[in-house]
Coordinates of C-alpha atoms and ligand atoms in Angstrom, one line a residue:
M1 CA 86.4 -16.8 -79.5
S2 CA 88.1 -15.5 -76.6
V3 CA 86.2 -15.7 -72.9
I4 CA 85.9 -11.9 -73.4
D5 CA 84.1 -12.0 -76.6
E6 CA 81.9 -14.8 -75.3
V7 CA 80.9 -12.9 -72.4
K8 CA 80.1 -9.8 -74.5
Q9 CA 78.0 -11.8 -76.9
K10 CA 76.0 -13.6 -74.4
L11 CA 75.3 -10.6 -72.0
D12 CA 73.2 -7.5 -73.0
I13 CA 74.3 -4.4 -71.3
V14 CA 70.7 -3.1 -71.0
E15 CA 69.9 -6.2 -68.6
V16 CA 73.4 -5.9 -66.9
V17 CA 72.5 -2.3 -65.9
G18 CA 68.9 -3.1 -65.4
Q19 CA 70.3 -5.1 -62.3
Y20 CA 71.5 -1.8 -60.8
A21 CA 69.0 0.8 -61.9
T22 CA 65.5 1.3 -63.5
V23 CA 65.9 1.6 -67.0
T24 CA 63.5 3.4 -69.3
K25 CA 63.1 3.3 -73.2
A26 CA 64.3 6.8 -74.5
G27 CA 64.0 6.3 -78.5
R28 CA 66.5 3.8 -79.6
N29 CA 68.2 3.9 -76.2
F30 CA 67.6 3.6 -72.5
R31 CA 68.1 6.1 -69.9
A32 CA 68.2 5.6 -66.0
L33 CA 69.1 7.7 -62.9
C34 CA 72.8 7.3 -62.6
P35 CA 73.8 4.7 -60.6
F36 CA 77.0 6.3 -59.7
H37 CA 76.2 9.8 -58.7
N38 CA 73.0 11.2 -57.2
E39 CA 70.7 13.0 -59.4
K40 CA 67.2 14.0 -59.8
R41 CA 66.9 13.9 -63.8
P42 CA 68.4 10.9 -65.1
S43 CA 71.6 11.8 -67.4
F44 CA 72.7 8.2 -67.6
F45 CA 72.3 6.5 -71.1
V46 CA 72.7 3.0 -72.2
Y47 CA 73.3 2.3 -75.9
P48 CA 72.1 -1.4 -76.7
E49 CA 73.5 -1.0 -80.3
Q50 CA 77.0 -0.1 -79.3
Q51 CA 76.7 -2.2 -75.9
S52 CA 77.8 1.0 -74.2
W53 CA 76.7 3.4 -71.7
H54 CA 77.5 6.9 -70.7
C55 CA 76.7 9.5 -67.8
F56 CA 76.4 13.1 -69.0
G57 CA 76.0 14.2 -65.3
A58 CA 78.8 14.5 -62.6
C59 CA 80.7 11.3 -63.8
N60 CA 81.0 12.7 -67.5
T61 CA 82.2 9.1 -68.6
G62 CA 81.1 5.9 -70.1
G63 CA 82.3 2.8 -71.5
D64 CA 81.1 -0.9 -72.0
I65 CA 79.8 -3.7 -69.7
F66 CA 83.1 -4.6 -68.2
S67 CA 83.8 -0.9 -67.2
F68 CA 80.5 -0.6 -65.9
I69 CA 80.8 -3.6 -63.4
M70 CA 84.4 -2.6 -62.5
K71 CA 83.1 0.8 -61.5
K72 CA 80.0 -0.4 -60.0
E73 CA 81.2 -3.5 -57.9
N74 CA 84.6 -2.0 -57.5
M75 CA 86.6 -4.7 -59.1
D76 CA 89.5 -4.9 -61.5
F77 CA 89.2 -6.1 -64.8
G78 CA 90.0 -9.8 -64.2
E79 CA 87.1 -9.7 -61.1
A80 CA 84.7 -8.2 -63.3
L81 CA 85.3 -10.9 -66.1
R82 CA 84.9 -13.6 -63.7
F83 CA 81.9 -12.0 -62.2
L84 CA 80.0 -11.4 -65.6
A85 CA 81.5 -15.0 -67.3
Q86 CA 79.5 -16.7 -64.3
K87 CA 76.4 -14.6 -64.9
A88 CA 76.6 -15.5 -68.6
G89 CA 77.3 -19.2 -68.0
V90 CA 80.8 -18.9 -69.7
T91 CA 83.3 -21.3 -68.3
I92 CA 86.6 -19.8 -67.6
T93 CA 89.2 -22.6 -68.3
S94 CA 91.9 -23.2 -65.7
R95 CA 94.6 -21.1 -67.2
F96 CA 92.2 -17.9 -66.3
E97 CA 91.8 -19.0 -62.6
P98 CA 93.6 -17.0 -60.1
G99 CA 95.6 -20.5 -59.2
A100 CA 97.4 -19.9 -62.7
S101 CA 98.5 -16.4 -61.8
T102 CA 101.2 -14.5 -63.5
D103 CA 103.6 -14.9 -60.6
K104 CA 103.3 -18.7 -60.9
K105 CA 104.0 -18.5 -64.6
E106 CA 106.5 -16.4 -64.0
K107 CA 108.2 -18.7 -61.7
I108 CA 107.8 -21.8 -64.2
F109 CA 109.4 -19.7 -66.8
Q110 CA 112.5 -18.8 -64.6
L111 CA 112.6 -22.6 -63.5
N112 CA 112.5 -23.9 -67.3
Q113 CA 115.1 -21.2 -68.2
T114 CA 117.3 -22.4 -65.5
A115 CA 116.8 -26.2 -66.6
A116 CA 117.6 -25.1 -70.1
L117 CA 120.9 -23.4 -69.4
Y118 CA 122.0 -26.4 -67.1
F119 CA 120.9 -29.0 -70.2
H120 CA 122.6 -26.8 -72.6
D121 CA 125.7 -26.8 -70.4
M122 CA 125.8 -30.4 -70.3
L123 CA 125.6 -31.0 -74.0
L124 CA 128.4 -28.3 -74.7
N125 CA 130.8 -29.1 -71.7
S126 CA 130.2 -32.3 -70.0
P127 CA 132.1 -35.6 -70.9
A128 CA 128.7 -37.4 -70.9
G129 CA 127.4 -35.4 -73.5
G130 CA 130.0 -36.2 -76.0
K131 CA 127.8 -38.8 -77.7
T132 CA 125.3 -36.5 -78.3
R133 CA 127.3 -33.9 -79.5
D134 CA 128.6 -36.5 -82.1
Y135 CA 124.9 -37.4 -83.1
L136 CA 124.1 -33.8 -83.8
T137 CA 127.6 -33.4 -85.8
S138 CA 126.5 -36.4 -87.7
R139 CA 123.0 -34.8 -88.5
G140 CA 125.2 -31.7 -89.8
L141 CA 124.0 -29.2 -87.2
S142 CA 126.5 -26.4 -86.6
L143 CA 127.7 -25.1 -83.2
E144 CA 125.8 -21.9 -84.2
T145 CA 122.5 -24.0 -84.7
I146 CA 122.9 -25.7 -81.5
I147 CA 123.5 -22.7 -79.6
N148 CA 120.6 -20.7 -81.5
F149 CA 118.3 -23.2 -80.4
Q150 CA 119.9 -23.8 -76.8
L151 CA 119.9 -27.5 -77.6
G152 CA 120.7 -29.6 -74.2
Y153 CA 121.7 -33.0 -72.9
S154 CA 120.1 -34.6 -69.7
L155 CA 122.6 -36.7 -68.1
N156 CA 121.8 -40.5 -67.5
S157 CA 120.9 -39.9 -64.1
W158 CA 117.2 -40.0 -62.2
E159 CA 118.3 -37.1 -59.9
A160 CA 120.9 -34.7 -61.5
L161 CA 118.5 -31.8 -62.6
K162 CA 116.5 -32.2 -59.4
Q163 CA 119.6 -31.7 -57.4
Y164 CA 120.7 -28.8 -59.2
L165 CA 117.7 -27.1 -59.3
T166 CA 117.0 -27.7 -55.8
E167 CA 120.3 -26.4 -54.6
R168 CA 119.3 -23.3 -56.4
G169 CA 116.4 -22.8 -54.2
Y170 CA 113.4 -24.4 -56.2
S171 CA 111.1 -26.8 -54.4
E172 CA 110.2 -30.0 -55.1
D173 CA 106.6 -29.1 -55.8
E174 CA 107.7 -26.3 -58.3
L175 CA 109.7 -28.8 -60.4
L176 CA 107.0 -30.8 -60.3
E177 CA 104.5 -28.4 -61.4
A178 CA 106.9 -27.5 -64.4
G179 CA 107.1 -31.1 -65.1
L180 CA 110.7 -31.3 -64.8
I181 CA 110.6 -34.3 -62.4
L182 CA 107.7 -36.8 -61.8
A183 CA 106.6 -38.5 -58.8
T184 CA 107.2 -42.5 -58.7
E185 CA 104.9 -45.1 -57.0
E186 CA 107.1 -45.4 -54.0
G187 CA 106.2 -41.6 -53.3
K188 CA 109.5 -40.3 -54.5
T189 CA 110.4 -38.1 -57.3
R190 CA 112.8 -38.5 -60.2
D191 CA 114.1 -36.5 -63.2
R192 CA 111.5 -36.7 -66.0
F193 CA 114.2 -36.8 -68.8
R194 CA 117.3 -39.0 -68.6
N195 CA 119.9 -39.6 -70.9
R196 CA 118.0 -37.5 -73.9
L197 CA 118.8 -35.0 -76.4
I198 CA 116.7 -31.8 -75.0
F199 CA 114.7 -29.4 -77.4
P200 CA 113.8 -26.3 -75.1
I201 CA 110.5 -25.3 -76.7
K202 CA 109.8 -21.3 -76.4
D203 CA 107.2 -19.2 -77.1
N204 CA 107.5 -15.9 -79.3
R205 CA 108.8 -13.9 -76.3
E206 CA 111.6 -16.3 -75.4
H207 CA 110.1 -17.9 -72.8
V208 CA 110.9 -21.4 -72.3
I209 CA 107.3 -22.9 -71.9
G210 CA 108.2 -26.9 -72.1
F211 CA 110.8 -29.3 -73.5
G212 CA 111.1 -32.0 -75.8
A213 CA 113.5 -34.9 -75.6
R214 CA 114.9 -37.6 -77.7
V215 CA 116.7 -40.7 -77.2
L216 CA 119.8 -41.6 -78.9
D217 CA 119.5 -45.1 -78.6
E218 CA 116.9 -47.8 -79.3
S219 CA 114.9 -47.2 -75.9
L220 CA 111.3 -46.1 -75.9
P221 CA 109.6 -43.7 -76.2
K222 CA 111.7 -42.2 -78.9
Y223 CA 110.2 -38.6 -78.1
L224 CA 109.2 -37.4 -74.8
N225 CA 107.6 -34.0 -74.1
S226 CA 106.8 -31.8 -71.0
P227 CA 103.3 -32.8 -69.7
Q228 CA 100.6 -29.9 -69.6
T229 CA 101.5 -27.3 -67.3
P230 CA 100.3 -23.5 -66.5
V231 CA 102.5 -22.5 -69.3
F232 CA 102.9 -25.6 -71.5
D233 CA 100.0 -26.7 -73.9
K234 CA 101.6 -28.8 -76.6
S235 CA 98.4 -28.5 -78.9
G236 CA 98.8 -24.7 -79.1
S237 CA 102.7 -24.7 -79.1
L238 CA 104.9 -24.2 -82.2
Y239 CA 108.6 -25.1 -82.0
G240 CA 110.7 -22.6 -83.3
I241 CA 108.4 -19.6 -83.3
N242 CA 110.7 -17.5 -81.1
L243 CA 113.3 -17.9 -84.1
A244 CA 110.7 -18.0 -86.9
A245 CA 108.3 -15.1 -86.1
A246 CA 110.2 -12.1 -87.7
A247 CA 111.0 -14.2 -91.1
I248 CA 107.3 -15.2 -91.0
R249 CA 105.8 -11.8 -91.0
Q250 CA 108.6 -10.6 -93.3
Q251 CA 107.8 -13.3 -95.6
N252 CA 104.1 -13.2 -95.1
M253 CA 104.2 -17.1 -95.0
A254 CA 104.8 -19.9 -92.7
V255 CA 106.0 -23.3 -93.1
I256 CA 104.9 -26.2 -90.7
V257 CA 106.9 -29.3 -90.6
E258 CA 106.5 -31.9 -87.9
G259 CA 109.6 -32.9 -86.1
Y260 CA 112.1 -30.8 -84.0
M261 CA 114.9 -31.6 -86.3
D262 CA 113.0 -30.8 -89.1
G263 CA 112.4 -27.1 -87.9
I264 CA 116.1 -26.9 -86.9
T265 CA 117.5 -28.1 -90.2
A266 CA 115.2 -25.6 -92.1
H267 CA 116.5 -22.9 -90.1
Q268 CA 120.2 -23.6 -90.6
N269 CA 119.9 -23.7 -94.3
G270 CA 118.2 -20.3 -94.3
F271 CA 114.5 -21.2 -94.2
N272 CA 113.8 -18.9 -91.2
N273 CA 110.0 -19.0 -91.4
V274 CA 109.6 -22.8 -90.3
V275 CA 108.0 -23.9 -87.3
A276 CA 107.5 -27.6 -86.1
S277 CA 104.0 -28.8 -85.0
M278 CA 105.6 -31.4 -82.8
G279 CA 103.1 -33.9 -83.5
T280 CA 101.6 -35.3 -86.7
S281 CA 98.4 -33.2 -86.7
V282 CA 98.6 -29.5 -86.9
T283 CA 95.9 -28.4 -84.7
E284 CA 93.5 -25.1 -85.1
K285 CA 95.1 -23.5 -82.0
Q286 CA 98.6 -23.7 -83.7
V287 CA 96.9 -22.1 -86.9
N288 CA 95.4 -19.6 -84.8
T289 CA 98.9 -18.7 -83.4
L290 CA 100.5 -18.3 -86.7
K291 CA 97.5 -16.3 -88.2
R292 CA 98.7 -13.3 -86.0
L293 CA 101.8 -13.5 -88.2
T294 CA 100.5 -14.4 -91.7
K295 CA 97.6 -15.9 -93.3
N296 CA 99.7 -17.9 -95.7
I297 CA 100.2 -21.3 -94.4
V298 CA 101.9 -24.4 -95.8
L299 CA 101.8 -27.8 -94.4
A300 CA 104.6 -30.1 -95.1
L301 CA 103.1 -33.5 -94.6
D302 CA 104.9 -36.8 -95.0
A303 CA 103.1 -39.0 -97.5
D304 CA 101.4 -41.2 -94.6
A305 CA 100.0 -38.2 -92.8
A306 CA 98.5 -36.5 -95.8
G307 CA 95.2 -38.3 -95.6
E308 CA 91.9 -37.2 -96.5
E309 CA 91.1 -36.5 -92.9
A310 CA 94.4 -34.0 -92.7
M311 CA 93.0 -32.5 -95.9
L312 CA 89.7 -31.8 -94.5
R313 CA 91.2 -30.3 -91.6
G314 CA 93.0 -28.0 -93.6
V315 CA 90.1 -26.9 -95.6
G316 CA 88.4 -26.4 -92.3
Y317 CA 91.2 -23.8 -91.0
E318 CA 90.6 -22.0 -94.2
N319 CA 86.9 -21.6 -93.3
T320 CA 86.8 -21.0 -89.8
L321 CA 90.3 -19.2 -89.4
G322 CA 90.2 -17.3 -92.6
A323 CA 93.8 -18.8 -93.4
E324 CA 95.0 -19.8 -96.7
V325 CA 96.4 -23.0 -96.4
R326 CA 98.5 -24.9 -99.0
V327 CA 100.2 -28.4 -98.9
I328 CA 103.5 -30.0 -99.8
V329 CA 103.8 -33.8 -99.8
L330 CA 107.0 -35.1 -99.2
P331 CA 108.6 -38.0 -101.0
R332 CA 107.6 -41.4 -99.4
D333 CA 110.0 -42.1 -96.2
K334 CA 111.6 -38.9 -96.4
D335 CA 111.0 -36.0 -93.9
P336 CA 111.9 -32.3 -94.2
D337 CA 115.3 -33.1 -92.6
D338 CA 116.5 -35.5 -95.0
V339 CA 115.0 -33.5 -98.2
I340 CA 116.9 -30.5 -97.1
R341 CA 119.9 -32.1 -96.1
E342 CA 120.2 -34.1 -99.4
D343 CA 119.4 -31.1 -101.7
V344 CA 118.3 -27.6 -100.7
E345 CA 117.0 -27.1 -104.3
T346 CA 114.4 -29.9 -103.8
W347 CA 113.0 -28.4 -101.0
Q348 CA 112.8 -25.1 -102.4
Q349 CA 110.9 -26.7 -105.5
L350 CA 108.4 -28.4 -103.2
L351 CA 107.6 -25.3 -101.5
D352 CA 107.3 -23.4 -105.0
G353 CA 105.0 -26.0 -105.9
A354 CA 102.8 -26.1 -102.9
L355 CA 99.1 -26.8 -103.7
P356 CA 96.2 -25.1 -102.2
V357 CA 94.8 -27.5 -99.9
V358 CA 91.5 -27.9 -101.7
D359 CA 93.1 -28.6 -105.0
Y360 CA 95.2 -31.0 -103.1
T361 CA 92.1 -32.7 -101.7
F362 CA 90.6 -32.9 -105.2
D363 CA 93.8 -34.5 -106.5
M364 CA 93.8 -37.1 -103.8
V365 CA 90.1 -38.1 -103.8
I366 CA 90.2 -38.3 -107.8
S367 CA 93.4 -40.4 -107.9
S368 CA 91.9 -43.2 -106.1
L369 CA 88.8 -43.2 -108.3
D370 CA 87.8 -44.3 -112.0
L371 CA 85.6 -41.3 -113.1
N372 CA 84.6 -43.4 -115.9
T373 CA 82.2 -45.2 -113.7
A374 CA 79.1 -43.8 -112.7
R375 CA 79.6 -45.3 -109.2
D376 CA 83.0 -43.5 -108.6
K377 CA 81.6 -40.3 -110.3
S378 CA 78.9 -40.3 -107.5
L379 CA 81.6 -40.9 -105.0
A380 CA 83.7 -38.1 -105.9
T381 CA 80.7 -35.7 -105.7
D382 CA 79.7 -37.3 -102.5
R383 CA 83.4 -36.6 -101.3
L384 CA 83.9 -33.0 -102.8
L385 CA 80.6 -31.6 -102.4
P386 CA 80.8 -31.0 -98.9
V387 CA 84.2 -29.5 -99.3
I388 CA 82.5 -27.0 -101.7
I389 CA 79.8 -26.3 -99.6
G390 CA 82.0 -25.5 -96.7
M391 CA 83.6 -22.5 -98.5
N392 CA 83.0 -19.1 -97.3
D393 CA 84.0 -17.2 -100.2
I394 CA 81.5 -17.7 -103.1
V395 CA 84.0 -16.8 -105.8
R396 CA 86.1 -19.9 -104.8
Q397 CA 83.1 -22.0 -104.3
A398 CA 82.0 -21.2 -108.0
H399 CA 85.5 -22.1 -109.1
Y400 CA 85.7 -25.6 -107.4
L401 CA 82.0 -26.1 -108.3
Q402 CA 83.3 -25.6 -112.0
K403 CA 86.2 -27.6 -111.4
L404 CA 84.1 -30.9 -110.1
A405 CA 81.5 -30.4 -112.8
R406 CA 84.4 -30.8 -115.4
L407 CA 85.9 -33.9 -113.7
V408 CA 82.8 -35.8 -113.2
K409 CA 81.2 -34.8 -116.6
V410 CA 78.1 -33.4 -115.0
S411 CA 76.7 -30.1 -115.8
E412 CA 77.3 -27.5 -113.2
R413 CA 73.5 -27.0 -113.2
D414 CA 73.0 -30.4 -112.0
L415 CA 75.4 -30.2 -109.6
E416 CA 74.2 -26.8 -108.5
V417 CA 70.9 -28.7 -107.6
V418 CA 72.7 -31.3 -105.5
L419 CA 74.6 -28.3 -103.8
K420 CA 71.5 -26.6 -102.6
K421 CA 69.7 -29.7 -101.5
T422 CA 72.7 -30.6 -99.4
R423 CA 73.2 -27.1 -98.1
T424 CA 69.5 -26.9 -96.9
N425 CA 70.3 -30.3 -95.0
Q426 CA 73.4 -29.3 -93.4
D427 CA 72.0 -25.7 -92.7
G428 CA 74.8 -24.5 -94.6
R429 CA 77.3 -24.6 -91.9
W430 CA 80.5 -26.0 -91.8
K431 CA 81.4 -27.8 -88.6
K432 CA 84.5 -26.7 -86.7
P433 CA 87.2 -29.1 -87.0
D434 CA 87.8 -29.9 -83.4
Q435 CA 83.9 -29.7 -82.5
P436 CA 82.6 -33.0 -81.6
P437 CA 79.5 -33.6 -83.9
G438 CA 75.9 -33.1 -82.4
Q439 CA 77.8 -30.7 -79.7
K440 CA 74.7 -28.2 -78.6
T441 CA 75.7 -24.7 -78.3
T442 CA 73.8 -22.4 -76.2
P443 CA 71.6 -19.8 -77.8
T444 CA 73.2 -16.5 -77.9
I445 CA 72.0 -13.0 -78.6
Q446 CA 73.0 -12.5 -82.1
R447 CA 75.2 -9.4 -82.0
P448 CA 78.0 -9.0 -84.6
F449 CA 81.2 -8.8 -82.8
L450 CA 83.5 -6.2 -84.2
P451 CA 86.9 -5.6 -82.9
S452 CA 88.0 -2.0 -83.4
R453 CA 90.6 -2.1 -85.9
L454 CA 91.8 1.4 -85.3
E455 CA 92.2 0.8 -81.5
E456 CA 93.9 -2.3 -82.2
D457 CA 96.4 -0.9 -84.7
C458 CA 97.2 2.3 -82.5
L459 CA 98.0 -0.2 -79.6
A460 CA 99.9 -2.6 -81.6
L461 CA 102.1 0.3 -82.9
L462 CA 102.6 1.7 -79.3
L463 CA 103.6 -2.0 -78.1
Q464 CA 105.8 -2.7 -81.1
Y465 CA 107.4 0.8 -80.9
P466 CA 108.2 1.6 -77.4
E467 CA 110.2 4.9 -78.3
L468 CA 106.7 6.4 -79.1
K469 CA 105.8 6.3 -75.5
D470 CA 107.2 9.7 -74.6
K471 CA 105.1 11.2 -77.5
S472 CA 101.7 9.5 -76.5
G473 CA 100.4 11.9 -73.9
A474 CA 97.5 13.2 -76.0
L475 CA 96.1 9.5 -76.1
L476 CA 93.3 9.2 -73.3
P477 CA 91.9 5.7 -71.9
E478 CA 88.4 6.8 -72.8
Y479 CA 89.4 6.9 -76.7
F480 CA 89.5 3.0 -76.5
Q481 CA 85.9 1.8 -76.5
N482 CA 86.7 -2.0 -76.0
S483 CA 87.6 -2.5 -72.5
E484 CA 90.4 -5.0 -73.1
N485 CA 92.2 -2.4 -75.4
R486 CA 91.5 0.3 -72.4
E487 CA 93.0 -2.2 -70.0
I488 CA 96.1 -3.1 -72.1
F489 CA 96.4 0.8 -72.4
T490 CA 96.2 1.9 -69.2
A491 CA 98.6 -0.7 -68.1
W492 CA 101.0 0.3 -70.9
Q493 CA 101.1 3.7 -69.6
Q494 CA 102.1 2.7 -66.1
S495 CA 104.7 0.1 -67.4
G496 CA 108.2 0.2 -68.4
D497 CA 108.5 -2.7 -70.7
L498 CA 106.7 -5.5 -72.0
S499 CA 107.0 -8.2 -69.2
S500 CA 106.0 -5.7 -66.7
L501 CA 103.3 -4.8 -68.7
E502 CA 102.5 -8.4 -68.8
S503 CA 102.6 -8.8 -65.0
K504 CA 100.0 -5.8 -64.6
L505 CA 97.5 -7.4 -66.7
D506 CA 94.9 -10.0 -65.9
T507 CA 95.8 -13.7 -67.7
A508 CA 92.4 -13.3 -69.5
V509 CA 93.9 -10.1 -71.4
H510 CA 97.0 -12.0 -72.3
P511 CA 95.7 -13.5 -75.5
Q512 CA 94.8 -10.1 -76.9
L513 CA 98.2 -8.9 -75.7
D514 CA 100.0 -11.6 -77.8
H515 CA 97.6 -10.6 -80.5
L516 CA 98.5 -7.1 -80.5
I517 CA 102.0 -7.7 -80.0
N518 CA 102.3 -9.8 -83.0
K519 CA 100.0 -7.8 -85.2
N520 CA 101.4 -7.0 -88.4
I521 CA 100.7 -3.3 -89.0
H522 CA 102.9 -2.4 -91.7
A523 CA 104.8 0.0 -89.8
T524 CA 108.5 1.1 -90.0
P525 CA 110.5 3.4 -88.2
G526 CA 110.2 5.5 -91.1
N527 CA 106.5 5.9 -90.9
M528 CA 105.8 5.2 -87.2
D529 CA 105.8 8.9 -86.2
K530 CA 103.2 9.6 -88.8
R531 CA 101.3 6.7 -88.0
H532 CA 101.2 7.6 -84.3
D533 CA 99.8 11.1 -84.8
D534 CA 97.4 10.0 -87.4
Y535 CA 95.8 7.2 -85.0
I536 CA 95.7 9.4 -82.2
R537 CA 93.8 12.0 -84.1
R538 CA 91.3 9.4 -85.5
L539 CA 90.9 8.0 -82.1
K540 CA 90.0 11.5 -80.8
L541 CA 88.0 12.3 -83.7
R542 CA 85.8 9.1 -83.2
F543 CA 85.4 9.7 -79.6
L544 CA 84.3 13.2 -80.1
R545 CA 82.0 12.5 -82.9
D546 CA 80.4 9.7 -80.8
L547 CA 79.8 12.2 -77.9
E548 CA 78.5 14.6 -80.1
V549 CA 75.9 12.2 -81.5
K550 CA 74.8 11.1 -78.2
R551 CA 74.6 14.8 -77.1
E552 CA 72.4 15.3 -79.8
E553 CA 70.1 12.6 -79.1
R554 CA 69.8 13.5 -75.5
F555 CA 69.1 17.2 -76.5
A556 CA 66.4 16.0 -78.8
L557 CA 65.0 13.6 -76.1
E558 CA 65.0 16.4 -73.5
V559 CA 63.0 18.9 -75.7
E560 CA 60.6 16.2 -76.5
L561 CA 60.2 15.4 -72.9
G562 CA 59.8 19.1 -72.2
G563 CA 62.7 19.7 -70.2
S564 CA 63.2 23.0 -68.4
G565 CA 64.8 26.1 -70.1
A566 CA 68.0 25.9 -68.1
D567 CA 68.6 22.3 -68.7
L568 CA 68.2 22.6 -72.3
T569 CA 70.5 25.9 -72.3
R570 CA 73.2 23.9 -70.6
L571 CA 73.0 20.9 -72.8
E572 CA 73.3 23.4 -75.8
E573 CA 76.3 24.9 -74.4
E574 CA 77.7 21.6 -73.7
G575 CA 77.0 20.6 -77.2
I576 CA 78.5 23.7 -78.5
E577 CA 81.8 23.0 -76.6
A578 CA 82.0 19.6 -77.9
S579 CA 81.7 21.0 -81.4
I580 CA 84.5 23.4 -81.0
Q581 CA 86.6 20.5 -79.6
L582 CA 85.7 18.5 -82.7
R583 CA 86.4 21.2 -85.3
E584 CA 89.7 21.9 -83.6
V585 CA 90.7 18.4 -84.3
F586 CA 89.3 18.5 -87.9
T587 CA 91.4 21.8 -88.5
Q588 CA 94.4 20.2 -87.4
K589 CA 93.8 17.4 -89.9
L590 CA 93.4 19.9 -92.6
N591 CA 96.5 21.8 -91.5
K592 CA 98.5 18.6 -91.6
G593 CA 97.1 17.5 -94.9
S594 CA 97.6 14.0 -94.1
N595 CA 95.3 11.2 -95.0
K596 CA 93.3 12.6 -98.1
G597 CA 90.1 11.0 -98.4
D598 CA 90.4 9.2 -95.5
K599 CA 86.8 8.3 -94.5
K600 CA 87.5 5.3 -92.1
W601 CA 86.6 6.6 -88.5
N602 CA 86.9 3.4 -87.2
Ligands
ZN701 ZN1 76.8 9.7 -63.2

């Protein structure tokens, strides 16, 4: 859950508004004298169910908790977020701190890019890079692949990169922060990577976020990576995602291998939906990154890594992240690089035979047991039942319960009894894989968090098809109820391209921006115009209908409270005006005849 979602969940808009105005209950909602303009009769309403507010008076506007604080405290989105996060007791991690500003990140991207080009040049053109070139050739890599992955070589020197970059105006502090040099005990600095093959690690927007480096001799460590920096978090990054994203989306499947060379060899052989985890265990963050592109994930595990723990994590990802995880286990002592280079067919067969992670877990547990003995039957039940309990999907749960019953030759009904008992003990909850046991979570207001699909799809379309920009005049910021989306939309209106858009936005909104840029909305150049018009019309309809409902509620309330005749007439007129607008949008829809039977307003 993002910080923004967490803040929304923990704070109640009625309480927040209550800090600035006296709110009184009015039916299922609340009303107050507008805190933004002077008035005698309250025309400011708070809607707890929607967690929104609206002023029907001079302001004639509304929004959510963030826009309320932005307006009231005169803050931008990021400031309002930090302000509210503090009230909610939500910790904002360092990457959201002002310290890691967009400017700073941009600087590190530039620095890394310059370094990557330098390493690349050393590999291709320097005499010292000859041995590394030979090594890559011996591993079967083509020049095209070397260029696509921008592979590089760091000279056998403690100073070469530092010198190159400082001559180009970068300071040692900047180099340190990017992790390209490190401080020695004598208070000096030196290059981090020396005499190594360099793998620049990029994000899906082609920013160089860090580096991996491999030795070519026997020295240790064999692999070295950039440290954690404001732009690099190894546990959340996937090597090759910049080259794989399109294929992953297209094939609706991602394959995760472990090593850099595994990923590169896969791509060279046409398996373009492959990314590398750069470590033995795949993390929740990595799966989450991929989930924006596909929900079908295949883990290619080497025989040693495919332990029970890895499997349980895989099952956990299915439940917590809603991804479908399948597993292929490589022949002993071989990695994907070997398998693919030996025979592409074998690799394809492995992929085709990938087993759902739960089935694989069953196989693995069962293979070590003798199910003819009572002891092993109960061991199998002990290990597999928790996996079944953890499933969110009851159909799958029933399927695997049947499977377990068959394997241990116990009736399903008996297993269900055990299952129910265990479930009561466990409170029916599956622990998140990365959550330490016994960790206490602070109580939250239980409110379903529903991201608006319509808003997101519309924004994703605009971001992915910049040519639509000229046609989007009819779209208004107030059509976006979600502040993050509204923020992104407003910044998009004011910016020329994606990178300037990103620099306009607070870093806290970047995850949502990433999500939208990568969101698969099944749009094509052929249907994008129709989609675009349709989204705008539906957003407008939703906006107007929502307003109409609010007006009607308010009208009923005024009648109940014995409002003056003039007030009521004015409200009625406003209502009529709104219905006319609404009817116009409806008519527009009928004329176009699009989306027959479309009942989804949201
Ligand atoms: Zn007002």
